[in-house]
């Protein structure tokens, strides 16, 4: 199965600043996904990132707030811009893991970035 | 739209007890169903999956059967261990899609 390296693992940031989260995958993947997990909540998809095109954002998320880069098939970044305390969450990247699930859908997740905005 | 409903936690059990975490879903078509586990301080890991009706997914002593007639995918384990303490998420991915819908998660505490 794919292995994802996500960093930073955690950060404490001042409101109004921005943080960029990086995900590196050990194999080439077409789509990468960014999720937010607010305290005590489930996961919410922020956007889907394809290499060479703009990311597709879910309802309630906009590019100005969460710009995403996808420069190649193994790497993506998510930036949380102009942060406020409401942005305090765990952010996770994910890729489809077709090898492990033998052609059906399954996903591998990064270890997450725990963001606290003060 | 598609949705996943799972039992609220936390669930607290003693070691070696039987575990059931209920999960039901609403979806058009023929979704694939998953259980993910999130250990403290870590990201999500795929625990098991089932891709069609009556399939049984199993891993690490956990199992779940895809029941189309009851739209359910309940997670079970015959004898839990302290190391099973984690948050468990039921999820689905619909036919031809790539977006995964997650349940709210169920936190499990296992006492020694």
Tab-separated table of C-alpha atoms in Angstrom:
chain	number	residue	atom	x	y	z
A	1	UNK	CA	0.000	0.000	0.000
A	2	UNK	CA	1.011	3.624	-0.499
A	3	UNK	CA	2.948	5.373	2.233
A	4	UNK	CA	2.261	9.052	2.877
A	5	UNK	CA	4.592	11.398	4.683
A	6	UNK	CA	2.737	14.440	5.991
A	7	UNK	CA	4.288	17.416	7.743
A	8	UNK	CA	4.244	19.246	9.997
A	9	UNK	CA	2.623	16.863	12.436
A	10	UNK	CA	1.416	19.738	14.560
A	11	UNK	CA	1.730	23.501	14.829
A	12	UNK	CA	0.500	26.378	16.908
A	13	UNK	CA	-0.081	29.519	14.844
A	14	UNK	CA	-1.099	33.086	15.406
A	15	UNK	CA	-4.384	34.255	13.966
A	16	UNK	CA	-4.034	36.036	10.641
A	17	UNK	CA	-1.042	33.973	9.547
A	18	UNK	CA	-0.900	31.080	7.052
A	19	UNK	CA	0.369	27.518	7.321
A	20	UNK	CA	1.334	25.211	4.476
A	21	UNK	CA	0.964	21.467	4.970
A	22	UNK	CA	2.872	19.060	2.768
A	23	UNK	CA	2.117	15.495	1.700
A	24	UNK	CA	4.602	13.257	-0.065
A	25	UNK	CA	3.529	9.864	-1.431
A	26	UNK	CA	5.944	7.046	-2.186
A	27	UNK	CA	4.191	6.228	-5.479
A	28	UNK	CA	2.529	8.128	-8.294
A	29	UNK	CA	-1.164	8.763	-7.772
A	30	UNK	CA	-3.701	10.554	-9.927
A	31	UNK	CA	-5.788	12.142	-7.212
A	32	UNK	CA	-4.951	13.369	-3.759
A	33	UNK	CA	-7.565	14.415	-1.245
A	34	UNK	CA	-7.474	16.898	1.608
A	35	UNK	CA	-9.730	16.460	4.653
A	36	UNK	CA	-10.435	18.450	7.769
A	37	UNK	CA	-11.310	16.821	11.072
A	38	UNK	CA	-12.606	19.336	13.581
A	39	UNK	CA	-12.308	18.471	17.288
A	40	UNK	CA	-14.487	15.486	18.126
A	41	UNK	CA	-15.929	15.403	14.617
A	42	UNK	CA	-15.739	13.185	11.578
A	43	UNK	CA	-13.807	13.953	8.428
A	44	UNK	CA	-14.960	16.508	5.888
A	45	UNK	CA	-13.510	16.613	2.398
A	46	UNK	CA	-12.009	19.983	1.565
A	47	UNK	CA	-10.881	19.400	-2.001
A	48	UNK	CA	-9.549	16.952	-4.555
A	49	UNK	CA	-6.212	17.716	-6.171
A	50	UNK	CA	-5.274	16.424	-9.620
A	51	UNK	CA	-1.846	16.948	-11.066
A	52	UNK	CA	-1.771	19.684	-13.685
A	53	UNK	CA	-5.182	21.168	-12.984
A	54	UNK	CA	-6.895	23.285	-10.392
A	55	UNK	CA	-8.209	21.552	-7.328
A	56	UNK	CA	-11.919	20.829	-7.029
A	57	UNK	CA	-13.380	22.256	-3.824
A	58	UNK	CA	-16.333	20.974	-1.852
A	59	UNK	CA	-19.192	23.182	-0.807
A	60	UNK	CA	-18.146	25.532	1.958
A	61	UNK	CA	-14.461	25.583	1.017
A	62	UNK	CA	-12.841	28.133	-1.292
A	63	UNK	CA	-9.487	28.421	-3.004
A	64	UNK	CA	-8.624	31.763	-1.418
A	65	UNK	CA	-8.852	30.218	2.048
A	66	UNK	CA	-7.366	26.799	1.215
A	67	UNK	CA	-5.081	27.089	-1.806
A	68	UNK	CA	-3.736	23.742	-2.982
A	69	UNK	CA	-0.761	22.899	-5.148
A	70	UNK	CA	-0.167	19.650	-7.010
A	71	UNK	CA	3.091	20.063	-8.920
A	72	UNK	CA	3.605	16.352	-9.655
A	73	UNK	CA	2.093	12.916	-9.115
A	74	UNK	CA	3.688	12.332	-5.715
A	75	UNK	CA	3.319	15.636	-3.891
A	76	UNK	CA	0.702	18.150	-2.792
A	77	UNK	CA	0.396	21.068	-0.412
A	78	UNK	CA	-2.575	22.616	1.360
A	79	UNK	CA	-2.310	26.135	2.754
A	80	UNK	CA	-4.630	27.362	5.469
A	81	UNK	CA	-4.706	31.133	4.925
A	82	UNK	CA	-5.507	34.038	7.218
A	83	UNK	CA	-6.144	31.643	10.073
A	84	UNK	CA	-8.642	32.110	12.866
A	85	UNK	CA	-9.272	29.928	15.934
A	86	UNK	CA	-12.123	28.248	14.010
A	87	UNK	CA	-9.499	26.723	11.724
A	88	UNK	CA	-8.101	24.692	14.621
A	89	UNK	CA	-8.457	21.122	13.360
A	90	UNK	CA	-6.588	18.097	12.167
A	91	UNK	CA	-5.885	18.246	8.441
A	92	UNK	CA	-5.259	15.000	6.579
A	93	UNK	CA	-4.237	14.126	3.057
A	94	UNK	CA	-5.319	10.909	1.438
A	95	UNK	CA	-4.731	8.885	-1.707
A	96	UNK	CA	-6.557	6.015	-3.296
A	97	UNK	CA	-4.813	2.746	-2.568
A	98	UNK	CA	-5.806	0.453	-5.392
A	99	UNK	CA	-2.955	-2.015	-4.815
A	100	UNK	CA	-4.062	-2.983	-1.346
A	101	UNK	CA	-7.729	-3.320	-2.120
A	102	UNK	CA	-7.262	-5.212	-5.393
A	103	UNK	CA	-9.021	-2.881	-7.765
A	104	UNK	CA	-11.785	-1.629	-5.513
A	105	UNK	CA	-11.670	1.663	-3.693
A	106	UNK	CA	-9.810	2.194	-0.458
A	107	UNK	CA	-7.791	5.053	0.839
A	108	UNK	CA	-4.561	5.584	2.702
A	109	UNK	CA	-4.296	8.596	4.955
A	110	UNK	CA	-1.398	10.679	6.131
A	111	UNK	CA	-0.792	10.878	9.860
A	112	UNK	CA	-2.428	14.300	9.999
A	113	UNK	CA	-1.439	17.833	10.963
A	114	UNK	CA	-2.872	19.033	14.245
A	115	UNK	CA	-3.300	22.795	13.907
A	116	UNK	CA	-4.067	25.099	16.814
A	117	UNK	CA	-4.729	28.764	16.083
A	118	UNK	CA	-4.375	31.178	18.978
B	1	UNK	CA	-27.412	12.331	-0.805
B	2	UNK	CA	-25.291	9.491	0.457
B	3	UNK	CA	-24.824	9.254	4.197
B	4	UNK	CA	-23.438	7.031	6.932
B	5	UNK	CA	-24.847	6.724	10.445
B	6	UNK	CA	-22.978	4.959	13.194
B	7	UNK	CA	-23.671	4.456	16.857
B	8	UNK	CA	-22.636	7.199	19.197
B	9	UNK	CA	-19.849	6.625	21.619
B	10	UNK	CA	-17.947	6.391	23.656
B	11	UNK	CA	-18.178	2.642	24.015
B	12	UNK	CA	-16.405	1.306	27.101
B	13	UNK	CA	-15.654	-2.410	27.375
B	14	UNK	CA	-13.539	-4.668	29.493
B	15	UNK	CA	-10.763	-6.640	27.895
B	16	UNK	CA	-11.986	-9.823	26.148
B	17	UNK	CA	-15.545	-8.508	25.816
B	18	UNK	CA	-17.500	-8.780	22.571
B	19	UNK	CA	-17.651	-5.640	20.454
B	20	UNK	CA	-20.353	-4.440	18.092
B	21	UNK	CA	-20.360	-1.002	16.525
B	22	UNK	CA	-23.452	-0.420	14.414
B	23	UNK	CA	-23.282	1.285	11.036
B	24	UNK	CA	-26.071	1.913	8.540
B	25	UNK	CA	-25.896	3.751	5.270
B	26	UNK	CA	-28.003	5.497	2.668
B	27	UNK	CA	-26.758	5.424	-0.892
B	28	UNK	CA	-27.906	5.069	-4.464
B	29	UNK	CA	-26.307	2.358	-6.518
B	30	UNK	CA	-23.858	-0.148	-5.107
B	31	UNK	CA	-21.390	1.471	-2.736
B	32	UNK	CA	-18.223	-0.029	-1.340
B	33	UNK	CA	-18.160	-0.007	2.463
B	34	UNK	CA	-15.210	0.483	4.788
B	35	UNK	CA	-14.172	0.627	8.386
B	36	UNK	CA	-11.266	2.888	9.285
B	37	UNK	CA	-9.505	3.113	12.635
B	38	UNK	CA	-7.778	6.131	14.144
B	39	UNK	CA	-5.446	5.429	17.058
B	40	UNK	CA	-4.653	8.296	19.425
B	41	UNK	CA	-2.491	10.932	17.782
B	42	UNK	CA	-2.458	9.206	14.411
B	43	UNK	CA	-4.154	9.419	11.037
B	44	UNK	CA	-6.745	6.977	9.727
B	45	UNK	CA	-5.938	3.429	8.730
B	46	UNK	CA	-8.087	1.206	6.570
B	47	UNK	CA	-9.257	-1.666	8.791
B	48	UNK	CA	-11.442	-3.664	6.421
B	49	UNK	CA	-13.693	-3.339	3.419
B	50	UNK	CA	-16.499	-5.002	1.455
B	51	UNK	CA	-17.408	-4.185	-2.108
B	52	UNK	CA	-20.672	-6.047	-2.703
B	53	UNK	CA	-23.668	-7.487	-0.888
B	54	UNK	CA	-22.953	-10.394	1.474
B	55	UNK	CA	-19.185	-9.785	1.334
B	56	UNK	CA	-17.487	-10.113	4.694
B	57	UNK	CA	-14.443	-7.968	5.355
B	58	UNK	CA	-12.060	-9.066	8.087
B	59	UNK	CA	-8.749	-7.978	9.577
B	60	UNK	CA	-7.010	-8.232	12.964
B	61	UNK	CA	-9.950	-10.162	14.434
B	62	UNK	CA	-12.489	-7.552	13.313
B	63	UNK	CA	-15.162	-8.385	10.788
B	64	UNK	CA	-18.155	-6.768	9.117
B	65	UNK	CA	-20.688	-8.093	6.622
B	66	UNK	CA	-22.219	-5.978	3.857
B	67	UNK	CA	-25.991	-6.367	4.331
B	68	UNK	CA	-27.833	-4.744	1.477
B	69	UNK	CA	-31.282	-5.719	2.751
B	70	UNK	CA	-30.731	-3.822	6.000
B	71	UNK	CA	-28.240	-1.293	4.529
B	72	UNK	CA	-25.855	-2.116	7.347
B	73	UNK	CA	-22.157	-2.851	7.881
B	74	UNK	CA	-21.784	-3.500	11.596
B	75	UNK	CA	-18.266	-3.957	12.995
B	76	UNK	CA	-17.680	-6.899	15.355
B	77	UNK	CA	-14.836	-8.425	17.289
B	78	UNK	CA	-15.131	-11.424	19.538
B	79	UNK	CA	-12.572	-10.417	22.164
B	80	UNK	CA	-11.268	-6.862	22.389
B	81	UNK	CA	-7.881	-5.856	23.737
B	82	UNK	CA	-6.680	-2.662	25.381
B	83	UNK	CA	-4.740	-1.940	22.193
B	84	UNK	CA	-8.041	-1.747	20.272
B	85	UNK	CA	-8.864	1.528	22.014
B	86	UNK	CA	-9.323	4.004	19.160
B	87	UNK	CA	-11.928	5.841	17.120
B	88	UNK	CA	-13.655	3.743	14.467
B	89	UNK	CA	-15.154	5.299	11.342
B	90	UNK	CA	-17.628	3.637	9.013
B	91	UNK	CA	-17.451	4.955	5.453
B	92	UNK	CA	-18.732	4.420	1.939
B	93	UNK	CA	-17.590	5.182	-1.575
B	94	UNK	CA	-20.253	5.051	-4.203
B	95	UNK	CA	-20.139	3.314	-7.548
B	96	UNK	CA	-17.727	4.955	-9.960
B	97	UNK	CA	-16.937	7.670	-7.466
B	98	UNK	CA	-13.936	8.573	-5.436
B	99	UNK	CA	-15.458	10.681	-2.705
B	100	UNK	CA	-15.648	8.872	0.617
B	101	UNK	CA	-18.477	9.662	3.022
B	102	UNK	CA	-17.572	9.113	6.674
B	103	UNK	CA	-19.726	8.433	9.678
B	104	UNK	CA	-19.255	10.532	12.795
B	105	UNK	CA	-16.904	8.018	14.391
B	106	UNK	CA	-17.277	5.879	17.499
B	107	UNK	CA	-14.693	6.076	20.247
B	108	UNK	CA	-13.880	2.754	21.904
B	109	UNK	CA	-12.225	2.475	25.319
B	110	UNK	CA	-11.065	-0.969	26.434
B	111	UNK	CA	-10.211	-1.388	30.113
B	112	UNK	CA	-7.726	-3.932	31.377
